[in-house]
PDB file of N, CA and C in Angstrom:
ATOM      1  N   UNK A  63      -1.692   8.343 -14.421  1.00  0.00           N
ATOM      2  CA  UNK A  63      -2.767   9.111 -13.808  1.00  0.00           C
ATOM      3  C   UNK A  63      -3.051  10.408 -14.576  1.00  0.00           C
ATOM      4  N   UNK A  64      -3.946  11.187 -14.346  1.00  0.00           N
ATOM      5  CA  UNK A  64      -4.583  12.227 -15.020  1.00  0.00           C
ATOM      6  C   UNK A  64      -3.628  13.519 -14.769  1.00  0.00           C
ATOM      7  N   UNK A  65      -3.154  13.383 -13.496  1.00  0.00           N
ATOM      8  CA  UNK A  65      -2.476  14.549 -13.360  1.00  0.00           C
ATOM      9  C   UNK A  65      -1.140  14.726 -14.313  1.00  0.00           C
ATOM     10  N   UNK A  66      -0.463  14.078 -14.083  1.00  0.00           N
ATOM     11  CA  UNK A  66       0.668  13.654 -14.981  1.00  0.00           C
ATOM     12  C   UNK A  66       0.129  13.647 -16.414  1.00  0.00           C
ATOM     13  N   UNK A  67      -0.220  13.241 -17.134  1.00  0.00           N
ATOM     14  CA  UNK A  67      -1.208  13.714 -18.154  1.00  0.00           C
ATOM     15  C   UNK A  67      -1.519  15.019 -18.086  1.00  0.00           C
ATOM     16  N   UNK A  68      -2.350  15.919 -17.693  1.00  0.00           N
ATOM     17  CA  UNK A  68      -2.389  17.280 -17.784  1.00  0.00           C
ATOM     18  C   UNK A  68      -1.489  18.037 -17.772  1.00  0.00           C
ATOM     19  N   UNK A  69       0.014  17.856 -16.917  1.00  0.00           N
ATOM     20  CA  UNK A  69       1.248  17.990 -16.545  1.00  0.00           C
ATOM     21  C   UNK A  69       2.016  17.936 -17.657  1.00  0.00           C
ATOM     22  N   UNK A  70       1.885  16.952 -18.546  1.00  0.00           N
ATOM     23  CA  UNK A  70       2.984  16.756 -19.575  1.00  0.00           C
ATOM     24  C   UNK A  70       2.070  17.429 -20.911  1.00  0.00           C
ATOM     25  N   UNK A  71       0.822  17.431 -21.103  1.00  0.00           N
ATOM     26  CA  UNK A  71      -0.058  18.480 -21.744  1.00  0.00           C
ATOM     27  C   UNK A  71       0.242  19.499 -21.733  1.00  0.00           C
ATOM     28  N   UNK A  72       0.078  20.318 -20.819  1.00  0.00           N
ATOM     29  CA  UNK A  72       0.362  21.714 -20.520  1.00  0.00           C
ATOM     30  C   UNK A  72       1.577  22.382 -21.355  1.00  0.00           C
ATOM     31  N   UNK A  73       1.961  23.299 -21.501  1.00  0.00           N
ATOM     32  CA  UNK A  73       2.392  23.910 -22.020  1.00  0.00           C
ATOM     33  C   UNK A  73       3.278  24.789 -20.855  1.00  0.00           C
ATOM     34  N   UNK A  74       2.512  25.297 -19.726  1.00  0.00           N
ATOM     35  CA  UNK A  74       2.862  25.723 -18.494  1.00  0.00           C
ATOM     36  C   UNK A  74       2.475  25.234 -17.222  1.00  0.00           C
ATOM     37  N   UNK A  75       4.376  25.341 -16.653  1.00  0.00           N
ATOM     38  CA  UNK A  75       3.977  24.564 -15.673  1.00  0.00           C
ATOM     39  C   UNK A  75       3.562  24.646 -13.935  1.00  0.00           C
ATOM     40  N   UNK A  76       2.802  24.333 -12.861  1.00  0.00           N
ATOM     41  CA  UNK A  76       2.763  24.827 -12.012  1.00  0.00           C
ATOM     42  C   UNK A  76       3.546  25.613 -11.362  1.00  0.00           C
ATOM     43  N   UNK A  77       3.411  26.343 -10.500  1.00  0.00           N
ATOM     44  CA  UNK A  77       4.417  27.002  -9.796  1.00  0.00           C
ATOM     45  C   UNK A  77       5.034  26.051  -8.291  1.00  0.00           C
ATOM     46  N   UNK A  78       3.923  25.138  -7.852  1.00  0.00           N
ATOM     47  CA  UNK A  78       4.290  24.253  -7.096  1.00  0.00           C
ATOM     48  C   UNK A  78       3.458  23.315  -7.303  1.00  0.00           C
ATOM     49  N   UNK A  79       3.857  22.384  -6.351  1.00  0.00           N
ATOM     50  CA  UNK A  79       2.456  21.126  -6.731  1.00  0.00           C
ATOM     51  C   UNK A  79       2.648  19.925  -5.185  1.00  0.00           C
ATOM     52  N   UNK A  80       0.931  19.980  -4.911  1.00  0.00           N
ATOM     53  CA  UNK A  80       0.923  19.660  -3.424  1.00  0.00           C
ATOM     54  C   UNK A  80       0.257  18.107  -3.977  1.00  0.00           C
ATOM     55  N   UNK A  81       0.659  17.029  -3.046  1.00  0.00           N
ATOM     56  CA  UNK A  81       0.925  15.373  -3.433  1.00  0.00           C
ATOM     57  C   UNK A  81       0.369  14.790  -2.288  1.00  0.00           C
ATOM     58  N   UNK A  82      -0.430  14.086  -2.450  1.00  0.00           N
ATOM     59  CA  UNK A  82      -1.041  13.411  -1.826  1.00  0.00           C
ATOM     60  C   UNK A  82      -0.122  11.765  -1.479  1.00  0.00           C
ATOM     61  N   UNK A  83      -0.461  11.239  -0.916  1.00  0.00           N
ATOM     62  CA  UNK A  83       0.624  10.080  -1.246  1.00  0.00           C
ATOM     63  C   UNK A  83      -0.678   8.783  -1.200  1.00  0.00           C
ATOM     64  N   UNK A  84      -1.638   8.519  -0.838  1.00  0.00           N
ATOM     65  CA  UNK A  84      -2.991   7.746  -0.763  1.00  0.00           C
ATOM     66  C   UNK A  84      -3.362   8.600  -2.132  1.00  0.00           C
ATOM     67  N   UNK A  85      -3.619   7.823  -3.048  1.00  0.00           N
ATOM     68  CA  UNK A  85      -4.271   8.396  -4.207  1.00  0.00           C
ATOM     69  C   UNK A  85      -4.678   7.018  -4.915  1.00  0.00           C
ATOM     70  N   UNK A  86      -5.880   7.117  -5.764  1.00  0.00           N
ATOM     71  CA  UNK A  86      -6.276   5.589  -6.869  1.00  0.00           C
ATOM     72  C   UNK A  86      -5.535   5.430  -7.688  1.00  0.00           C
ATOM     73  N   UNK A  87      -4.878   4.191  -8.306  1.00  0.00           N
ATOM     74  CA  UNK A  87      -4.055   3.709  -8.808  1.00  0.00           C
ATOM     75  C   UNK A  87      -2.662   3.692  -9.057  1.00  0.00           C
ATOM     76  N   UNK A  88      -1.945   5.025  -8.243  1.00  0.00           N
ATOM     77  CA  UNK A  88      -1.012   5.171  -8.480  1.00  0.00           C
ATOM     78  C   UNK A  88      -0.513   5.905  -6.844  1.00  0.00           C
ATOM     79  N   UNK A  89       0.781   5.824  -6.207  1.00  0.00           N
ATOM     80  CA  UNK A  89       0.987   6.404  -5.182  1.00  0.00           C
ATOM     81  C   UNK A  89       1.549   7.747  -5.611  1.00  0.00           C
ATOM     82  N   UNK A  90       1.339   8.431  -4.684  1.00  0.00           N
ATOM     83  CA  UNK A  90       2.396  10.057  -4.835  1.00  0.00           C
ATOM     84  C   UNK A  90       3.692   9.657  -4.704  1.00  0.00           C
ATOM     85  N   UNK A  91       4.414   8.905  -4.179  1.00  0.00           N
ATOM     86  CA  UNK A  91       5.192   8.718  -4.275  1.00  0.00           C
ATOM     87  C   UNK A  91       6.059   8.644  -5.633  1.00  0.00           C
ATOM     88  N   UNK A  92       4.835   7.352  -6.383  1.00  0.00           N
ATOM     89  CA  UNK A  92       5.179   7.500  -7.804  1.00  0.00           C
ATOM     90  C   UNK A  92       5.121   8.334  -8.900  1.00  0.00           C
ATOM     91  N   UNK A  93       3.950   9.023  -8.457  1.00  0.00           N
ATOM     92  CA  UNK A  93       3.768  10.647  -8.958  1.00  0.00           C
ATOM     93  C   UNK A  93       4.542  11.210  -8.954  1.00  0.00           C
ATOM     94  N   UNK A  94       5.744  10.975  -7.475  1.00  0.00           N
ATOM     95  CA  UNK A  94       6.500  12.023  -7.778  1.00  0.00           C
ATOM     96  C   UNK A  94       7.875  11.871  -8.391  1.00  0.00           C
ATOM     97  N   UNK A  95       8.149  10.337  -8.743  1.00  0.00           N
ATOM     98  CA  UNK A  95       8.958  10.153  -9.364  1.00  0.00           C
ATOM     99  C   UNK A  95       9.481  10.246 -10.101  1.00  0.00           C
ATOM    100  N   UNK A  96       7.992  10.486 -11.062  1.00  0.00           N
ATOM    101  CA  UNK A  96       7.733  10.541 -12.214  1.00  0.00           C
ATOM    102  C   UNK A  96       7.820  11.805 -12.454  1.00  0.00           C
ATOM    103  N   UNK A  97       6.992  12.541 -11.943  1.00  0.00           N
ATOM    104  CA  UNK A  97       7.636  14.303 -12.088  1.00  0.00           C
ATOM    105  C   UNK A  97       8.557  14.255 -12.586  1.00  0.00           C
ATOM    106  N   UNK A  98       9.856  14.142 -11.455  1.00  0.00           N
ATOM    107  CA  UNK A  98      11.265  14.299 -11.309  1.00  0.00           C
ATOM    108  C   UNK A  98      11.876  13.554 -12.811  1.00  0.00           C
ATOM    109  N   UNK A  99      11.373  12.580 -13.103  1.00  0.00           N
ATOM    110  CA  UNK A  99      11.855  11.960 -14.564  1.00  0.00           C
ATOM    111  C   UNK A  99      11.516  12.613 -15.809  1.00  0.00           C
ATOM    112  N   UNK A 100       9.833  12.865 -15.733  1.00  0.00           N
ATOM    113  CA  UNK A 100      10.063  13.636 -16.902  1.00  0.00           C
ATOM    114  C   UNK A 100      10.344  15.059 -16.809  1.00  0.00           C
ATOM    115  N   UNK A 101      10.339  15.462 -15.776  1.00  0.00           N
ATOM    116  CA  UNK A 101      10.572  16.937 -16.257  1.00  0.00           C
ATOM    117  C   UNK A 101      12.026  17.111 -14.846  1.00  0.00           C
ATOM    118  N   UNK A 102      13.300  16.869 -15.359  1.00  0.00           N
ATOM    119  CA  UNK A 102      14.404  17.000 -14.475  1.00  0.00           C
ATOM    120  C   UNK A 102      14.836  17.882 -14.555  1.00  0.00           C
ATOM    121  N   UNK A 103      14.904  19.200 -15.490  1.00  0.00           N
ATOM    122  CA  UNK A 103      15.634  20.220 -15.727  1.00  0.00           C
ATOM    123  C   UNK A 103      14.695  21.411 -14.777  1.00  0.00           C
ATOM    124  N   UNK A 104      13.122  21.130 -14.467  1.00  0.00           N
ATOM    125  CA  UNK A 104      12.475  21.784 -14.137  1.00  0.00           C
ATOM    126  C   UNK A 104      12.439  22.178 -12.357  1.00  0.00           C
ATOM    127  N   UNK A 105      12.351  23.203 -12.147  1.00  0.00           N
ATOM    128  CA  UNK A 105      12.896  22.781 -10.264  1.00  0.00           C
ATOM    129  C   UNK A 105      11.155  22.968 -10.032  1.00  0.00           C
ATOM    130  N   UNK A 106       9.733  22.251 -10.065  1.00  0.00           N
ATOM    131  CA  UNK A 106       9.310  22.196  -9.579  1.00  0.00           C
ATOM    132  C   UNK A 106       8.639  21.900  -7.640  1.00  0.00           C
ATOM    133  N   UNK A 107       8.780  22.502  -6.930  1.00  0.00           N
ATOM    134  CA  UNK A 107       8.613  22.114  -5.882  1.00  0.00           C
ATOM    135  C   UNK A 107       7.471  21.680  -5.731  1.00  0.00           C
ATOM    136  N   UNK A 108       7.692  20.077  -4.721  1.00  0.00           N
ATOM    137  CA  UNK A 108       6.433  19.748  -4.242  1.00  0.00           C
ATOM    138  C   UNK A 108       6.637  19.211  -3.029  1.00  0.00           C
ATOM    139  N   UNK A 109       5.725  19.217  -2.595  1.00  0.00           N
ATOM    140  CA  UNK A 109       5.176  18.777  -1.039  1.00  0.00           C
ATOM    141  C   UNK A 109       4.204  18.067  -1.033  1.00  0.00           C
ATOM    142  N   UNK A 110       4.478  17.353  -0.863  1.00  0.00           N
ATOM    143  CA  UNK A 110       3.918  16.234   0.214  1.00  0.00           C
ATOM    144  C   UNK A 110       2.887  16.356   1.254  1.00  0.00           C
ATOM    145  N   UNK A 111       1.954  16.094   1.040  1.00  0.00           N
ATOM    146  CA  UNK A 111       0.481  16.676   2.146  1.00  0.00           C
ATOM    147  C   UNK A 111      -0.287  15.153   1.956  1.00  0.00           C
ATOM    148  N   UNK A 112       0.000  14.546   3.713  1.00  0.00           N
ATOM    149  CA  UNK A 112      -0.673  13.031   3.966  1.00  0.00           C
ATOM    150  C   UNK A 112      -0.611  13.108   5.207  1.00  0.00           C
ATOM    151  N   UNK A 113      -1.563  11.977   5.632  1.00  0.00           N
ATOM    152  CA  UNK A 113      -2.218  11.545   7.043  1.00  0.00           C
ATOM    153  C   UNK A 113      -1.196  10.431   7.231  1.00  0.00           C
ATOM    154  N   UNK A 114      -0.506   9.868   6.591  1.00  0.00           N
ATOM    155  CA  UNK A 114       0.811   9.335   7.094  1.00  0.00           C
ATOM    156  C   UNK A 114       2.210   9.888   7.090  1.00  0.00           C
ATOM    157  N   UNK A 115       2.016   9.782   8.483  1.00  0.00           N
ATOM    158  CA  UNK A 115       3.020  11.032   9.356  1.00  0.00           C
ATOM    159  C   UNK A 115       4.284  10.060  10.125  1.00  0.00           C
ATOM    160  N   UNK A 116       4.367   8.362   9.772  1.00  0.00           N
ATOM    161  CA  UNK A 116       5.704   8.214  10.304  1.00  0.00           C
ATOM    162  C   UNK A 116       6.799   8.977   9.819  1.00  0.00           C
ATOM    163  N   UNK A 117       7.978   8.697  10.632  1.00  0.00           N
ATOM    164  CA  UNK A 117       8.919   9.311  10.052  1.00  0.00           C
ATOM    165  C   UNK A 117       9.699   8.273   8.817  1.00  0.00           C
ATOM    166  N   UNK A 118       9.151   6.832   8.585  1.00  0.00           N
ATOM    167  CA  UNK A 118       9.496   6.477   7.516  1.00  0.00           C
ATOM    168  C   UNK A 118       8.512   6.733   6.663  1.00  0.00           C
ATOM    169  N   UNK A 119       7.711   6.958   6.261  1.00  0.00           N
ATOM    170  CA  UNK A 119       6.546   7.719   5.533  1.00  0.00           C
ATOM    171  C   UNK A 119       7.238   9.081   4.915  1.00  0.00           C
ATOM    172  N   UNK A 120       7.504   9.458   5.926  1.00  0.00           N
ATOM    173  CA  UNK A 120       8.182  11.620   5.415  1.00  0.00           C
ATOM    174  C   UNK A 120       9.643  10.919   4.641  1.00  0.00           C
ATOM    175  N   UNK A 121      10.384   9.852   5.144  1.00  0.00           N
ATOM    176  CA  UNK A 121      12.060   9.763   4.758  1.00  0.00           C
ATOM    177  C   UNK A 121      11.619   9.543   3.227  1.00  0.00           C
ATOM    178  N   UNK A 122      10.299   8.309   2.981  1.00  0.00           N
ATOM    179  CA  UNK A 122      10.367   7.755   1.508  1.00  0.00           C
ATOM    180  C   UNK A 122       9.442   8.581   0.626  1.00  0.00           C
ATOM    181  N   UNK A 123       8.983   9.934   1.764  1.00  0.00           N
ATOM    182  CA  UNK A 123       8.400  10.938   0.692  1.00  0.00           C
ATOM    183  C   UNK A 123       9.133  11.764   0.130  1.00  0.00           C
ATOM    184  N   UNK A 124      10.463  12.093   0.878  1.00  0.00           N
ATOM    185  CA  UNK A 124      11.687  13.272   0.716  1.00  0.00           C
ATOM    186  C   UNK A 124      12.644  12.355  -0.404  1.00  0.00           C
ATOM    187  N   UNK A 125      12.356  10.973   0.198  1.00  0.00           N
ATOM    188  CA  UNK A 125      13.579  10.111  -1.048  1.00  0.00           C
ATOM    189  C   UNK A 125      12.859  10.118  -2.455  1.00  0.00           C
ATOM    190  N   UNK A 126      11.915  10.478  -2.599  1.00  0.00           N
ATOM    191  CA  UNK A 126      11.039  10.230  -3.769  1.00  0.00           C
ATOM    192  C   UNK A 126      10.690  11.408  -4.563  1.00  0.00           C
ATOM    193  N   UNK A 127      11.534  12.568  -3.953  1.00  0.00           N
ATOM    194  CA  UNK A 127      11.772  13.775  -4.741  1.00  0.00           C
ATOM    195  C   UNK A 127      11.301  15.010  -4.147  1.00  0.00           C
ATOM    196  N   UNK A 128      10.469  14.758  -3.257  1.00  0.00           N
ATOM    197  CA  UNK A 128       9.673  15.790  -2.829  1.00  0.00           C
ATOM    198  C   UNK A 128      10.144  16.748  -1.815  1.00  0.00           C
ATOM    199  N   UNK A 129      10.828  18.620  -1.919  1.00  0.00           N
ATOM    200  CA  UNK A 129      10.970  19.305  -1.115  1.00  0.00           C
ATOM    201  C   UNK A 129      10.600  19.028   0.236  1.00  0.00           C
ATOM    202  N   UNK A 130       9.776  18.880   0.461  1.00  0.00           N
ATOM    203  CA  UNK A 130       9.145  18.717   2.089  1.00  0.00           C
ATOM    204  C   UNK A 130       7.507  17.949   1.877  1.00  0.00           C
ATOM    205  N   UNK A 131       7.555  17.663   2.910  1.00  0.00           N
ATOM    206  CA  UNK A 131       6.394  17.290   3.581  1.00  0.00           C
ATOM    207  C   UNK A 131       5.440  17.766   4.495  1.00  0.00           C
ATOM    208  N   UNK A 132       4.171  17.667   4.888  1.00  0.00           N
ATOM    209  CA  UNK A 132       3.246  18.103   5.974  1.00  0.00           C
ATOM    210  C   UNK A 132       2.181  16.684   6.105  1.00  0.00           C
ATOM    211  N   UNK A 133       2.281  16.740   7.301  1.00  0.00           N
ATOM    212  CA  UNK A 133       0.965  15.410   7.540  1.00  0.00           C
ATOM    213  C   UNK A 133      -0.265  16.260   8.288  1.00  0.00           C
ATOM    214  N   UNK A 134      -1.276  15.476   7.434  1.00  0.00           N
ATOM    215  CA  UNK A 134      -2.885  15.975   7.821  1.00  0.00           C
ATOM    216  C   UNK A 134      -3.007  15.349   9.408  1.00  0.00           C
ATOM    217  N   UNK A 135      -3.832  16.541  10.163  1.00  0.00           N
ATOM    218  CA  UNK A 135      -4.184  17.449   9.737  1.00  0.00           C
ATOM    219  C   UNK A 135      -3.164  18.441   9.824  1.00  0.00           C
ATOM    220  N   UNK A 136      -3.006  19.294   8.987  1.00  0.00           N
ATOM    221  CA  UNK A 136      -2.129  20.572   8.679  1.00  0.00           C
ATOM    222  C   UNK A 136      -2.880  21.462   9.199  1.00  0.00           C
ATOM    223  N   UNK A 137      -1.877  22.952   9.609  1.00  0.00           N
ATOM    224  CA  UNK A 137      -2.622  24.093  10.208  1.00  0.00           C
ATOM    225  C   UNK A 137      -2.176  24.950   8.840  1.00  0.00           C
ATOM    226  N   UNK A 138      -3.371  25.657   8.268  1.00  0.00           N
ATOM    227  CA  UNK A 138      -3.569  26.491   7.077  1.00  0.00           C
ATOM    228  C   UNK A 138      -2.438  27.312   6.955  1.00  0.00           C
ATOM    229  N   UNK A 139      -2.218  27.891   8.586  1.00  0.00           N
ATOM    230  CA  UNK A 139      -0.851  29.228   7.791  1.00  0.00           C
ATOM    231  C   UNK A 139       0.537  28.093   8.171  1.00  0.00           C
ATOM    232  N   UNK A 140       0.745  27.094   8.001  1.00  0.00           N
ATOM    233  CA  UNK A 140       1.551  25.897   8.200  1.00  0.00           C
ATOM    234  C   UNK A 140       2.087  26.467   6.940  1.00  0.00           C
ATOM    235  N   UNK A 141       1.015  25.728   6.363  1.00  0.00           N
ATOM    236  CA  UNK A 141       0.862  25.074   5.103  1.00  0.00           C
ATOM    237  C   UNK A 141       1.807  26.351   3.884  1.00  0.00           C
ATOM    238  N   UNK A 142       0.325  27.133   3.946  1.00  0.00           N
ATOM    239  CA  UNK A 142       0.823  28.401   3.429  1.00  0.00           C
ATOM    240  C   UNK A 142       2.392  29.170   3.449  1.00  0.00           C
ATOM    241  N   UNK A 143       2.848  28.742   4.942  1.00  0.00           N
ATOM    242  CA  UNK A 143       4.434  29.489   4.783  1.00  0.00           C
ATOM    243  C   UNK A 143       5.383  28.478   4.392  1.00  0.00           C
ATOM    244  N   UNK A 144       4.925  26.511   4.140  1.00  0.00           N
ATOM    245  CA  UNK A 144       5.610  26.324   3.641  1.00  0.00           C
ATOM    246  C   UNK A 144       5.440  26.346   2.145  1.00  0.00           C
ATOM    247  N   UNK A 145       4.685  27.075   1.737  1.00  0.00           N
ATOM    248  CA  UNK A 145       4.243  26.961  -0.241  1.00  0.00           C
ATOM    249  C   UNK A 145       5.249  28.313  -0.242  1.00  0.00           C
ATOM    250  N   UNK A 146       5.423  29.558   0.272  1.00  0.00           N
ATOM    251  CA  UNK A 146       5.899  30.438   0.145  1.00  0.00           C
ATOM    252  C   UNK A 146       7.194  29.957   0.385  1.00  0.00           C
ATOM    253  N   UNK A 147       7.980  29.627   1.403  1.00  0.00           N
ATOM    254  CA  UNK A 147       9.047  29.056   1.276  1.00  0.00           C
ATOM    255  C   UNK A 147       9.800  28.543   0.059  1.00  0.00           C
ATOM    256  N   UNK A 148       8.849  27.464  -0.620  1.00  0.00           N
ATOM    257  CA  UNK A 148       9.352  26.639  -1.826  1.00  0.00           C
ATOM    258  C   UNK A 148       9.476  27.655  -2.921  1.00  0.00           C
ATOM    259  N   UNK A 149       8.250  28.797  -2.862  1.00  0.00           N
ATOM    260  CA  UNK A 149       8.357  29.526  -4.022  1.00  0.00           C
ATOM    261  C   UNK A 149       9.677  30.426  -4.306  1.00  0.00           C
ATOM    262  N   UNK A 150       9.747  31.247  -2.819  1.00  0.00           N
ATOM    263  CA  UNK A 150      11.275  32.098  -2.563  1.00  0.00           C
ATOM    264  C   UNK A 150      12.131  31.154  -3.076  1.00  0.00           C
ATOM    265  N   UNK A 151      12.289  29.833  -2.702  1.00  0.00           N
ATOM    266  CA  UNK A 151      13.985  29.236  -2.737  1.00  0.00           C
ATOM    267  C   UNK A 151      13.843  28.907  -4.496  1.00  0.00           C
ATOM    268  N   UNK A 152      12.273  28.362  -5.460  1.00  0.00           N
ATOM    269  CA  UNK A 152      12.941  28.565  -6.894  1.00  0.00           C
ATOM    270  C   UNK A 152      13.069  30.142  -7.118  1.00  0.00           C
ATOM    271  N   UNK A 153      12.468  31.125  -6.918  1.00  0.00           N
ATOM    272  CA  UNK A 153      12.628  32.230  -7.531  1.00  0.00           C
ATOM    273  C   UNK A 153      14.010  32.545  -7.640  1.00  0.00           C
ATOM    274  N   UNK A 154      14.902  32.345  -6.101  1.00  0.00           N
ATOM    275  CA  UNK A 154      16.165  32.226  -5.722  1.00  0.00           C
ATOM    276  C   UNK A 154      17.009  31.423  -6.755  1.00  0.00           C
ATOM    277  N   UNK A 155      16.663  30.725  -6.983  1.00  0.00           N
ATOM    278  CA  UNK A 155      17.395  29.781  -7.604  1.00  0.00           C
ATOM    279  C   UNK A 155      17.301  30.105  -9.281  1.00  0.00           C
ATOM    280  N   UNK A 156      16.280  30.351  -9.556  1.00  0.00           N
ATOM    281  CA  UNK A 156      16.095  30.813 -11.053  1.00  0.00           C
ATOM    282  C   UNK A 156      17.017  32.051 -10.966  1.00  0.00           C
ATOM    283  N   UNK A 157      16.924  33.021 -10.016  1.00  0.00           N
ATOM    284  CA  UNK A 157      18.017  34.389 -10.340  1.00  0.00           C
ATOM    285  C   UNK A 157      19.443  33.788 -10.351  1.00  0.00           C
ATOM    286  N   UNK A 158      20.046  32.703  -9.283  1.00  0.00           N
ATOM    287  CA  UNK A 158      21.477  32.259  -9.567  1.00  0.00           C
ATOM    288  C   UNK A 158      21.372  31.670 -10.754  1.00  0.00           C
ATOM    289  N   UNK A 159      20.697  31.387 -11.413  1.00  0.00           N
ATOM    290  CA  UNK A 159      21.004  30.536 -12.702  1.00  0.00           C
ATOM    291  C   UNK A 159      21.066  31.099 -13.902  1.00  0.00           C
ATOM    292  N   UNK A 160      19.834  32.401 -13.844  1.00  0.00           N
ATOM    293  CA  UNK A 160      20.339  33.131 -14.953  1.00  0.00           C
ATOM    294  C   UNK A 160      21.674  33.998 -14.974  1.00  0.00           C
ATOM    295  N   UNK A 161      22.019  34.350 -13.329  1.00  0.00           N
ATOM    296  CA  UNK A 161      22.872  35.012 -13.096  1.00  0.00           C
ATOM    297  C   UNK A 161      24.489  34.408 -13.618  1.00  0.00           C
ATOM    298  N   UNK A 162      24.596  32.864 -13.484  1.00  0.00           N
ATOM    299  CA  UNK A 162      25.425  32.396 -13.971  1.00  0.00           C
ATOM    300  C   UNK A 162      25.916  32.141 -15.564  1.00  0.00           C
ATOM    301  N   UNK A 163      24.729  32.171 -15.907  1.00  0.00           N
ATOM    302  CA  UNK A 163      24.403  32.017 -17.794  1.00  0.00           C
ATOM    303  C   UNK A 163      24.618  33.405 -18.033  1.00  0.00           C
ATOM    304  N   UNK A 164      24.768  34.424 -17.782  1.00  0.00           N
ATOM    305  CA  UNK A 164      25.238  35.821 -18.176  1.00  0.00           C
ATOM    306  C   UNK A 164      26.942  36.187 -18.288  1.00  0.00           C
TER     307      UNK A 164
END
């Protein structure tokens, strides 16, 4: 897919990245697999944002790499405190890591 393509293009990479899981030709799911494969060293967070809201839907979106999930319709400051969330826990995580490499 295109995204993945622009993704492995880039030079820099998102700060998070929100996944649809209904997408043409390819599922988010696999999108996000694929993330996680090519770029494993990278702690990109993503979430998961779909109108399929079973709870086996969210288990094989979380097994498929993805921080969390939200099912449409989402409420905006939902959404928003969970993008801030993901961002705190890499920022967090980037300081233990350099902190350990010192």
């Amino acid at each position: 897919p295109a995204a993945l393509a622009m993704l492995e293009a880039n030079e820099c990479l998102p700060d998070v990245i929100l996944l649809d899981i209904m997408m043409p030709g390819m599922s988010g799911y696999e999108v996000c697999k694929n993330i996680r494969s090519t770029f494993p060293k990278q702690n990109i967070p993503v979430i998961m944002v779909s109108a399929k809201s079973t709870e086996k839907d969210i288990v094989k979106g979380l097994a498929s790499g993805s921080q969390d999930y939200i099912a449409k319709p989402f409420n905006q400051l939902e959404l928003l405190a969970r993008i801030n969330t993901q961002l705190k826990l890499t920022e967090s995580f980037k300081g233990q890591m350099e902190a350990c490499s010192t």
